[in-house]
Amino acid sequence: MKGIITVVGCDRVGIIAQVCSHLAAQQVNILDISQTIVQDFFNMLMIVQLPPAAAFEQLAGDLAQLGQSMGMDIKLQREDIFQAMHRV
Amino acid sequence: MINQHEINETNQMISEAKLDVRTITMGISLLDCATDSLPRFCEKVYDKITRSAEHLVRVGDDIALEYGVPIVNKRISVTPVAQAAASLCCDEDGFVEIARTLDRAAQAVGVNFIGGFSALVQKGSTASDLALQHAIPRALAETQRVCGSVNLGSTRAGINMNAVARMGRMIKQAAEIDINACAKLVVFCNAVEDNPFMAGAFHGAGERDLVINVGVSGPGVVKRALEEVRGADFETVCETVKRTAFKITRVGQLVAQEAAARLNVPFGIIDLSLAPTPAVGDSIAEIFEELGLEKAGAPGTTAALAMLNDNVKKGGIMASSYVGGLSGAFIPVSEDHAMIEAVQAGALTLEKLEAMTCVCSVGLDMVAVPGDTSAATIAGIIADEMAIGMINHKTTAVRIIPAVGKQVGDVIDFGGLLGRAPVMPVNQFSCENFIARGGRVPPPVHSFRN
């Protein structure tokens, strides 16, 4: 299953490193990353492949918690919702 | 592959413009619960509902979490109880007991409303229909989650004026016991069998045993999109509404299919009604203001609503093959902060609302009138709304609240999604002798299409 991770918050050193090492530990494979900074505001999107037996709720909860500890907003969603809305 | 702009757009719709899936409603047939013993019937109904909808709330919450889109309500609609319980030949007390059973079942599975305490009497009432209608005030007042509806007319059958008069009285009685009971009661013309929205949801006789219907919403998303085309001509406005409705409906379709698959229940329809909530930014009247009307109710409001409603449908129909229910725009006064303000400013009257109901889904919805309004006057208001539905081949409804002890200018507060309703003035001239005639208004000539 593919997921979209969005990370939003104030920019600082090591955001990508922290998020990526967390994902690696969870066996989540990163397929694509795009990242921008708008007026010191960090905005990252990742397209990821979730491991086949992943417990979605656990993964999403852990990421949200990681976000909280970093002072960022981190969200994991299934990719299908974006496909449904933007692709005919 | 999905790009950054698209992801941001979707997430902004959810977080800032309040895009949500308003309800996943499981339709459950109670026809197989028929028996001649009231306790046995209640037992069968309770078992069937709790068995069928055991995982409904959990599945709804899981999907919301995985897609990141709120699913606000999980609900149940059942076969009109007057039909399902007809073999019991029970009295008012029996129907109140059935309502309590529905309430317990709804509570057990964790849904916030269960609809279907209903009777379809457009042509006439059976003994069971009559007992249910008389039980409505107590049944809705003595339960928390049960919603009731009565279909009083249709384009094919005309208007059952005896039932119109009766429901005028029942609404008065309900208000005197508990004003919240009126918020859970709606009367219809041309009621639909697959509506997932409350208070009028029921599971029609033409439906299969179980079905999943989904109601999507998103007035905030439409308003936000219209902000981008401020001052543009109507073609641009319509195109914007269509595109937005398409996107909203696609999300609903995805959620509906996912819920149906996980619950192993067939998918029925998507209802793509724009339904406001009391929250700022989730309002139909704000869309009118964005379109250039100072307040909802200003001249041009009916035209704006007609255009909005039509383009929501055009966009939605492209997005799902099974669009059904009421699909259009809801204009419940108490549930829309900018509608409330329009009433309080004197811009929006009952008469203007009635005109607006000619061009949008449903009708006079969540309107409060002075507590001393007579049953006949309420019946007259209902009859007018039924006539609009009958002549125009559309669903119309009335959910009216006689605010006991209150006068024009007062406000009654329901709390939560039902909001607060300013008491609106009612035409003071009598329709007593008109309503007292009784009988049935025959169907219009254009109903004979065969």
Coordinates of C-alpha atoms in Angstrom, one line a residue:
Chain A
M1 CA 0.0 0.0 0.0
K2 CA 1.3 3.5 -0.9
G3 CA 1.0 6.3 1.6
I4 CA 1.6 10.0 1.5
I5 CA 3.4 11.6 4.4
T6 CA 3.2 15.4 4.9
V7 CA 5.5 17.2 7.3
V8 CA 4.8 20.8 8.1
G9 CA 6.4 23.2 10.6
C10 CA 9.2 25.6 11.4
D11 CA 12.4 24.8 9.7
R12 CA 15.4 23.6 11.6
V13 CA 18.4 21.2 11.3
G14 CA 17.8 17.5 10.9
I15 CA 14.0 17.2 10.1
I16 CA 14.5 14.9 7.1
A17 CA 17.1 12.8 8.9
Q18 CA 14.9 12.3 11.9
V19 CA 11.8 11.4 9.9
C20 CA 13.7 9.1 7.5
S21 CA 15.4 7.2 10.2
H22 CA 12.1 6.7 11.9
L23 CA 10.6 5.3 8.7
A24 CA 13.6 3.1 8.0
A25 CA 13.2 1.5 11.5
Q26 CA 9.6 0.8 10.5
Q27 CA 10.6 -0.8 7.2
V28 CA 8.8 2.0 5.3
N29 CA 10.4 2.5 1.9
I30 CA 10.5 6.1 0.5
L31 CA 9.6 6.3 -3.1
D32 CA 9.7 10.1 -3.6
I33 CA 10.5 13.2 -1.6
S34 CA 9.8 16.8 -2.3
Q35 CA 10.6 19.6 0.1
T36 CA 10.2 23.4 0.0
I37 CA 10.8 26.2 2.5
V38 CA 8.4 29.1 2.3
Q39 CA 9.2 32.0 4.7
D40 CA 11.0 29.7 7.2
F41 CA 8.2 27.3 6.9
F42 CA 9.2 23.7 6.2
N43 CA 6.9 21.7 3.9
M44 CA 7.8 18.1 2.9
L45 CA 5.8 15.5 1.0
M46 CA 6.9 11.9 0.8
I47 CA 5.4 9.1 -1.2
V48 CA 6.1 5.9 0.6
Q49 CA 5.6 2.1 0.3
L50 CA 4.2 0.7 3.5
P51 CA 5.3 -2.9 4.4
P52 CA 2.7 -5.5 3.5
A53 CA 1.8 -6.3 7.1
A54 CA 1.9 -2.7 8.4
A55 CA -0.6 -1.7 11.0
F56 CA -1.7 1.6 9.6
E57 CA -3.1 3.0 12.8
Q58 CA 0.1 2.3 14.6
L59 CA 2.3 3.8 11.9
A60 CA 0.1 6.9 11.6
G61 CA 0.0 7.3 15.4
D62 CA 3.8 6.9 15.8
L63 CA 4.4 9.5 13.1
A64 CA 2.0 11.9 14.7
Q65 CA 3.7 11.4 18.0
L66 CA 7.2 11.9 16.4
G67 CA 5.8 15.1 14.9
Q68 CA 4.7 16.3 18.3
S69 CA 8.1 15.6 19.9
M70 CA 9.7 17.6 17.0
G71 CA 7.2 20.4 17.2
M72 CA 6.0 19.6 13.6
D73 CA 2.8 18.4 12.1
I74 CA 3.3 14.9 10.5
K75 CA 0.5 13.2 8.8
L76 CA 0.3 9.8 7.0
Q77 CA -2.6 9.2 4.6
R78 CA -3.4 6.5 2.0
E79 CA -2.5 7.6 -1.5
D80 CA -5.9 6.6 -2.9
I81 CA -7.7 9.7 -1.6
F82 CA -5.5 11.9 -3.8
Q83 CA -5.8 9.6 -6.8
A84 CA -9.6 9.6 -6.4
M85 CA -9.8 13.4 -6.2
H86 CA -7.4 14.4 -8.9
R87 CA -7.3 11.6 -11.5
V88 CA -10.2 10.6 -13.7
Chain B
M1 CA 2.2 10.5 -10.0
I2 CA 0.4 12.7 -7.6
N3 CA 2.1 16.1 -7.2
Q4 CA 2.7 18.5 -4.4
H5 CA 0.0 20.9 -5.5
E6 CA -2.7 18.2 -5.5
I7 CA -1.7 16.9 -2.1
N8 CA -1.7 20.4 -0.6
E9 CA -5.1 21.2 -2.3
T10 CA -6.7 18.1 -0.8
N11 CA -5.3 18.6 2.6
Q12 CA -6.3 22.3 2.6
M13 CA -9.8 21.3 1.7
I14 CA -9.9 19.0 4.7
S15 CA -8.1 21.2 7.3
E16 CA -9.2 24.7 6.3
A17 CA -12.4 24.4 4.2
K18 CA -13.9 21.7 6.4
L19 CA -14.3 19.0 3.8
D20 CA -15.7 15.9 5.4
V21 CA -17.8 12.9 4.7
R22 CA -20.9 13.8 6.6
T23 CA -22.3 10.3 7.2
I24 CA -21.9 6.7 6.4
T25 CA -25.4 5.3 6.8
M26 CA -26.1 1.6 6.9
G27 CA -29.6 0.8 5.6
I28 CA -31.1 -2.3 7.3
S29 CA -34.3 -4.0 6.3
L30 CA -36.5 -5.0 9.1
L31 CA -39.0 -6.8 6.9
D32 CA -37.7 -10.2 8.0
C33 CA -38.4 -9.3 11.7
A34 CA -42.1 -9.4 11.2
T35 CA -44.0 -11.5 13.8
D36 CA -47.2 -11.2 15.8
S37 CA -45.6 -10.7 19.2
L38 CA -44.3 -7.3 20.3
P39 CA -41.5 -8.6 22.6
R40 CA -40.4 -11.1 20.0
F41 CA -40.4 -8.3 17.3
C42 CA -38.3 -6.0 19.5
E43 CA -35.8 -8.8 20.2
K44 CA -35.5 -9.6 16.5
V45 CA -35.0 -5.9 15.6
Y46 CA -32.4 -5.4 18.3
D47 CA -30.5 -8.5 17.2
K48 CA -30.6 -7.7 13.5
I49 CA -29.4 -4.1 14.0
T50 CA -26.7 -4.9 16.5
R51 CA -25.5 -7.8 14.4
S52 CA -25.5 -6.0 11.0
A53 CA -24.0 -2.7 12.3
E54 CA -21.6 -4.2 14.8
H55 CA -18.5 -2.9 13.0
L56 CA -20.0 0.2 11.4
V57 CA -18.5 2.8 13.7
R58 CA -15.1 1.1 13.9
V59 CA -14.8 0.8 10.1
G60 CA -15.8 4.4 9.7
D61 CA -13.2 5.5 12.2
D62 CA -10.5 3.4 10.5
I63 CA -11.2 4.8 7.1
A64 CA -11.2 8.4 8.5
L65 CA -7.8 7.7 10.0
E66 CA -6.3 6.1 6.9
Y67 CA -7.4 8.7 4.4
G68 CA -7.2 11.7 6.8
V69 CA -10.7 12.8 6.0
P70 CA -13.2 13.2 8.9
I71 CA -16.2 11.0 8.8
V72 CA -18.5 12.9 11.0
N73 CA -21.4 10.6 11.6
K74 CA -22.1 6.9 11.4
R75 CA -25.8 6.2 11.3
I76 CA -28.4 3.6 10.6
S77 CA -31.7 3.7 8.6
V78 CA -34.3 1.0 8.9
T79 CA -37.4 -0.1 7.0
P80 CA -40.3 2.3 7.9
V81 CA -41.4 0.9 11.2
A82 CA -45.1 1.2 10.4
Q83 CA -44.5 -1.3 7.6
A84 CA -42.1 -3.6 9.5
A85 CA -44.4 -3.7 12.5
A86 CA -47.7 -3.9 10.6
S87 CA -48.3 -7.6 11.6
L88 CA -48.2 -6.7 15.3
C89 CA -51.4 -4.6 15.0
C90 CA -50.0 -2.7 18.0
D91 CA -51.2 0.6 19.5
E92 CA -49.3 3.8 20.3
D93 CA -47.6 2.3 23.4
G94 CA -46.4 -0.6 21.3
F95 CA -44.7 1.8 18.8
V96 CA -43.2 3.8 21.7
E97 CA -41.7 0.5 22.9
I98 CA -40.3 -0.2 19.4
A99 CA -38.7 3.2 19.3
R100 CA -37.0 2.5 22.7
T101 CA -35.7 -0.7 21.2
L102 CA -34.3 1.1 18.2
D103 CA -32.7 3.6 20.6
R104 CA -31.1 0.8 22.6
A105 CA -29.7 -0.8 19.4
A106 CA -28.3 2.5 18.2
Q107 CA -26.6 3.1 21.5
A108 CA -25.2 -0.5 21.5
V109 CA -23.5 0.0 18.2
G110 CA -22.4 3.6 18.9
V111 CA -24.3 5.4 16.1
N112 CA -25.6 8.9 16.9
F113 CA -28.9 8.6 15.0
I114 CA -31.2 5.8 13.7
G115 CA -33.8 6.8 11.2
G116 CA -36.9 5.0 10.0
F117 CA -39.5 5.5 12.7
S118 CA -41.6 6.3 9.7
A119 CA -44.8 5.8 7.8
L120 CA -45.5 6.3 4.1
V121 CA -49.1 7.6 3.9
Q122 CA -49.2 9.7 0.8
K123 CA -52.4 8.0 -0.3
G124 CA -53.8 6.8 3.0
S125 CA -52.9 5.4 6.4
T126 CA -53.2 1.8 7.5
A127 CA -54.0 1.1 11.2
S128 CA -50.3 0.6 11.7
D129 CA -49.5 3.9 10.0
L130 CA -52.0 5.7 12.2
A131 CA -50.7 4.2 15.4
L132 CA -47.2 5.2 14.5
Q133 CA -48.2 8.8 13.7
H134 CA -49.9 9.1 17.0
A135 CA -46.9 7.6 18.8
I136 CA -44.4 10.0 17.2
P137 CA -44.4 12.8 19.9
R138 CA -43.7 10.4 22.7
A139 CA -41.5 8.0 20.8
L140 CA -39.1 10.8 19.7
A141 CA -39.3 12.7 23.0
E142 CA -38.6 9.6 25.1
T143 CA -35.6 8.5 23.0
Q144 CA -32.2 10.1 22.3
R145 CA -31.3 8.8 18.8
V146 CA -34.4 7.8 17.0
C147 CA -35.5 10.0 14.1
G148 CA -39.0 9.9 12.5
S149 CA -40.5 10.8 9.2
V150 CA -43.8 10.7 7.5
N151 CA -44.3 10.9 3.7
L152 CA -47.5 12.9 3.2
G153 CA -47.7 13.3 -0.5
S154 CA -46.2 12.4 -3.8
T155 CA -46.5 13.4 -7.4
R156 CA -48.2 10.1 -8.2
A157 CA -50.6 10.0 -5.3
G158 CA -51.3 13.6 -4.5
I159 CA -51.4 14.9 -0.9
N160 CA -53.0 13.1 2.0
M161 CA -54.6 16.2 3.7
N162 CA -55.9 14.1 6.6
A163 CA -52.3 13.2 7.4
V164 CA -51.1 16.7 6.9
A165 CA -53.6 18.0 9.5
R166 CA -52.7 15.1 11.8
M167 CA -49.0 15.8 11.6
G168 CA -49.6 19.5 12.3
R169 CA -51.1 18.4 15.6
M170 CA -48.4 15.8 16.3
I171 CA -45.7 18.4 15.8
K172 CA -47.4 20.7 18.3
Q173 CA -47.7 17.8 20.7
A174 CA -44.1 16.8 20.3
A175 CA -42.9 20.4 20.9
E176 CA -44.9 20.5 24.1
I177 CA -43.2 17.3 25.5
D178 CA -39.7 18.0 24.3
I179 CA -38.6 20.6 21.7
N180 CA -35.8 18.3 20.6
A181 CA -38.3 15.8 19.4
C182 CA -39.3 18.2 16.6
A183 CA -35.7 18.4 15.5
K184 CA -35.8 14.6 14.9
L185 CA -39.1 14.7 12.9
V186 CA -39.5 15.5 9.3
V187 CA -42.5 15.3 6.9
F188 CA -42.0 14.7 3.2
C189 CA -43.5 14.9 -0.2
N190 CA -41.8 12.4 -2.6
A191 CA -39.6 10.9 0.1
V192 CA -36.6 9.0 -1.3
E193 CA -35.8 5.4 -0.2
D194 CA -32.0 5.8 0.0
N195 CA -31.4 9.1 1.8
P196 CA -28.5 8.8 4.2
F197 CA -29.2 12.2 5.9
M198 CA -31.2 12.6 9.1
A199 CA -33.8 13.2 10.2
G200 CA -35.5 11.8 7.1
A201 CA -33.4 8.6 6.5
F202 CA -35.3 5.3 6.1
H203 CA -34.5 2.1 4.2
G204 CA -37.1 1.8 1.5
A205 CA -39.0 -1.4 0.6
G206 CA -37.3 -1.5 -2.8
E207 CA -33.9 -1.8 -1.2
R208 CA -31.9 -4.9 -0.5
D209 CA -31.4 -6.4 2.9
L210 CA -28.4 -4.2 3.9
V211 CA -26.8 -1.3 2.1
I212 CA -24.2 1.4 2.6
N213 CA -25.1 4.9 1.6
V214 CA -22.8 7.8 2.0
G215 CA -23.5 11.5 2.4
V216 CA -20.7 13.9 1.4
S217 CA -20.7 17.6 2.1
G218 CA -18.4 20.6 1.7
P219 CA -20.1 24.0 1.5
G220 CA -16.8 25.4 2.9
V221 CA -14.8 23.9 0.0
V222 CA -17.2 25.4 -2.6
K223 CA -17.0 28.8 -0.9
R224 CA -13.2 28.7 -0.8
A225 CA -13.1 27.8 -4.5
L226 CA -15.5 30.7 -5.3
E227 CA -13.2 33.1 -3.5
E228 CA -10.7 32.4 -6.2
V229 CA -13.0 33.6 -9.0
R230 CA -14.4 36.6 -7.2
G231 CA -16.2 39.0 -9.7
A232 CA -16.1 36.4 -12.6
D233 CA -19.1 35.7 -14.7
F234 CA -21.7 33.0 -14.1
E235 CA -20.1 30.5 -16.5
T236 CA -16.9 30.7 -14.5
V237 CA -18.8 30.4 -11.3
C238 CA -20.7 27.3 -12.5
E239 CA -17.5 25.7 -13.8
T240 CA -15.9 26.2 -10.4
V241 CA -18.8 24.7 -8.5
K242 CA -18.9 21.7 -10.9
R243 CA -15.2 21.0 -10.5
T244 CA -15.4 21.3 -6.8
A245 CA -18.4 19.1 -6.5
F246 CA -16.6 16.5 -8.6
K247 CA -13.7 16.4 -6.3
I248 CA -15.8 16.2 -3.2
T249 CA -17.9 13.4 -4.6
R250 CA -14.9 11.4 -5.6
V251 CA -13.8 11.3 -2.0
G252 CA -17.3 10.2 -1.0
Q253 CA -17.2 7.5 -3.6
L254 CA -13.9 6.2 -2.4
V255 CA -15.0 6.2 1.2
A256 CA -18.3 4.5 0.3
Q257 CA -16.6 1.7 -1.7
E258 CA -14.1 1.2 1.0
A259 CA -16.7 1.0 3.8
A260 CA -18.9 -1.3 1.7
A261 CA -16.0 -3.7 1.0
R262 CA -14.8 -3.8 4.7
L263 CA -18.3 -4.3 6.0
N264 CA -19.1 -6.8 3.3
V265 CA -22.3 -4.9 2.6
P266 CA -23.2 -3.6 -1.0
F267 CA -22.7 0.0 -1.8
G268 CA -25.9 1.9 -2.5
I269 CA -25.6 5.6 -3.4
I270 CA -23.6 8.7 -2.8
D271 CA -25.7 11.7 -1.6
L272 CA -23.8 14.8 -2.6
S273 CA -25.8 17.3 -0.7
L274 CA -24.1 20.5 0.5
A275 CA -25.0 20.4 4.1
P276 CA -23.9 23.1 6.5
T277 CA -22.9 22.9 10.1
P278 CA -23.0 25.6 12.7
A279 CA -19.3 26.1 12.3
V280 CA -18.1 29.3 10.6
G281 CA -16.8 28.4 7.1
D282 CA -19.2 25.5 6.7
S283 CA -22.2 27.5 5.5
I284 CA -24.5 27.7 2.5
A285 CA -25.4 31.3 3.3
E286 CA -21.7 32.2 3.2
I287 CA -21.7 30.9 -0.4
F288 CA -24.5 33.3 -1.3
E289 CA -22.5 36.2 0.2
E290 CA -19.5 35.1 -1.8
L291 CA -21.7 35.2 -4.9
G292 CA -22.5 38.8 -4.3
L293 CA -25.6 38.8 -2.1
E294 CA -25.4 41.0 1.0
K295 CA -27.3 38.4 3.1
A296 CA -29.1 35.1 2.3
G297 CA -32.7 36.1 1.4
A298 CA -31.7 39.2 -0.6
P299 CA -33.3 39.4 -4.1
G300 CA -31.3 36.9 -6.3
T301 CA -31.0 34.3 -3.5
T302 CA -33.4 31.8 -5.3
A303 CA -31.4 32.2 -8.5
A304 CA -28.1 31.7 -6.7
L305 CA -29.4 28.6 -5.0
A306 CA -30.8 27.2 -8.2
M307 CA -27.5 27.7 -9.9
L308 CA -25.5 26.2 -7.0
N309 CA -27.8 23.2 -6.7
D310 CA -27.7 22.4 -10.4
N311 CA -23.9 22.6 -10.7
V312 CA -23.3 20.6 -7.6
K313 CA -25.3 17.8 -9.2
K314 CA -23.6 18.2 -12.6
G315 CA -20.2 17.9 -11.0
G316 CA -21.2 15.0 -8.7
I317 CA -23.0 12.9 -11.4
M318 CA -19.7 12.9 -13.3
A319 CA -17.9 11.6 -10.3
S320 CA -20.2 8.7 -9.3
S321 CA -22.6 6.5 -11.3
Y322 CA -24.8 6.0 -8.2
V323 CA -25.7 9.4 -7.1
G324 CA -29.0 9.3 -5.1
G325 CA -30.6 10.3 -1.9
L326 CA -31.5 14.0 -1.8
S327 CA -28.4 15.3 -3.6
G328 CA -28.5 19.1 -3.8
A329 CA -28.1 21.8 -1.2
F330 CA -29.6 21.8 2.3
I331 CA -30.7 25.1 3.8
P332 CA -31.4 24.2 7.5
V333 CA -31.7 27.6 9.2
S334 CA -30.5 26.5 12.7
E335 CA -27.5 24.7 11.4
D336 CA -26.0 27.5 9.4
H337 CA -24.6 30.5 11.3
A338 CA -25.0 32.9 8.3
M339 CA -28.6 31.8 7.8
I340 CA -29.3 32.6 11.4
E341 CA -27.8 36.0 11.0
A342 CA -29.8 36.6 7.9
V343 CA -33.0 35.8 9.8
Q344 CA -32.0 38.1 12.6
A345 CA -31.1 40.9 10.2
G346 CA -34.6 40.6 8.7
A347 CA -33.2 39.5 5.3
L348 CA -34.6 36.0 5.3
T349 CA -38.3 35.2 5.9
L350 CA -40.3 32.0 5.9
E351 CA -41.8 33.0 2.6
K352 CA -38.4 33.5 1.0
L353 CA -37.3 30.1 2.3
E354 CA -40.3 28.6 0.8
A355 CA -39.4 30.0 -2.6
M356 CA -35.9 28.7 -2.2
T357 CA -37.2 25.2 -1.5
C358 CA -38.6 25.2 -5.1
V359 CA -35.0 25.0 -6.5
C360 CA -33.0 23.0 -3.9
S361 CA -33.2 19.7 -2.2
V362 CA -35.6 19.3 0.8
G363 CA -37.4 22.3 2.1
L364 CA -38.3 24.2 5.2
D365 CA -35.6 22.7 7.5
M366 CA -35.0 23.5 11.1
V367 CA -37.2 26.6 11.2
A368 CA -38.5 27.7 14.6
V369 CA -41.9 29.5 14.8
P370 CA -43.6 31.1 17.8
G371 CA -44.9 28.5 20.3
D372 CA -48.5 29.8 19.9
T373 CA -48.6 28.9 16.2
S374 CA -51.7 26.8 15.8
A375 CA -51.7 23.2 14.6
A376 CA -53.7 24.2 11.6
T377 CA -51.2 26.9 10.6
I378 CA -48.4 24.4 10.8
A379 CA -50.4 22.0 8.7
G380 CA -51.0 24.9 6.2
I381 CA -47.2 25.5 6.0
I382 CA -46.7 21.8 5.5
A383 CA -49.4 21.7 2.8
D384 CA -47.7 24.5 0.8
E385 CA -44.4 22.7 0.9
M386 CA -46.0 19.4 -0.1
A387 CA -47.7 21.2 -3.0
I388 CA -44.3 22.5 -4.2
G389 CA -42.9 18.9 -4.2
M390 CA -46.0 17.4 -5.8
I391 CA -46.2 19.8 -8.7
N392 CA -42.4 20.0 -9.3
H393 CA -41.7 16.2 -9.2
K394 CA -39.2 16.8 -6.4
T395 CA -38.6 15.9 -2.7
T396 CA -39.7 18.6 -0.3
A397 CA -39.8 18.4 3.4
V398 CA -40.7 20.4 6.5
R399 CA -38.9 20.2 9.8
I400 CA -40.5 22.9 11.9
I401 CA -40.2 23.6 15.6
P402 CA -43.0 25.4 17.4
A403 CA -40.9 27.1 20.1
V404 CA -43.1 26.7 23.2
G405 CA -43.1 29.8 25.3
K406 CA -41.1 31.8 22.8
Q407 CA -41.9 34.7 20.5
V408 CA -40.4 36.2 17.4
G409 CA -36.8 37.3 18.0
D410 CA -36.1 34.7 20.7
V411 CA -33.6 31.9 20.0
I412 CA -33.8 28.2 20.9
D413 CA -30.6 26.3 21.3
F414 CA -30.5 22.6 20.4
G415 CA -26.7 22.3 20.8
G416 CA -24.3 20.3 18.7
L417 CA -24.9 19.8 14.9
L418 CA -28.6 20.9 15.2
G419 CA -27.4 24.4 16.2
R420 CA -29.8 27.2 17.3
A421 CA -32.9 28.5 15.7
P422 CA -34.2 32.1 15.8
V423 CA -38.0 32.2 16.1
M424 CA -39.4 33.4 12.7
P425 CA -42.6 35.3 12.2
V426 CA -45.5 33.4 10.7
N427 CA -48.3 34.8 8.6
Q428 CA -51.1 35.5 11.1
F429 CA -54.1 34.9 8.8
S430 CA -56.0 31.6 9.4
C431 CA -56.1 28.5 7.3
E432 CA -58.2 26.6 9.8
N433 CA -61.2 26.0 7.5
F434 CA -59.0 24.9 4.6
I435 CA -57.2 22.3 6.7
A436 CA -60.4 21.1 8.3
R437 CA -61.7 19.9 4.9
G438 CA -59.7 16.7 5.0
G439 CA -59.5 14.1 2.2
R440 CA -56.8 13.9 -0.4
V441 CA -55.6 16.4 -3.0
P442 CA -55.5 14.5 -6.3
P443 CA -52.3 14.1 -8.2
P444 CA -51.5 16.7 -10.8
V445 CA -52.2 16.1 -14.5
H446 CA -48.6 15.8 -15.4
S447 CA -48.1 12.8 -13.1
F448 CA -49.9 10.7 -15.8
R449 CA -46.9 10.0 -17.9
N450 CA -47.6 6.5 -19.0

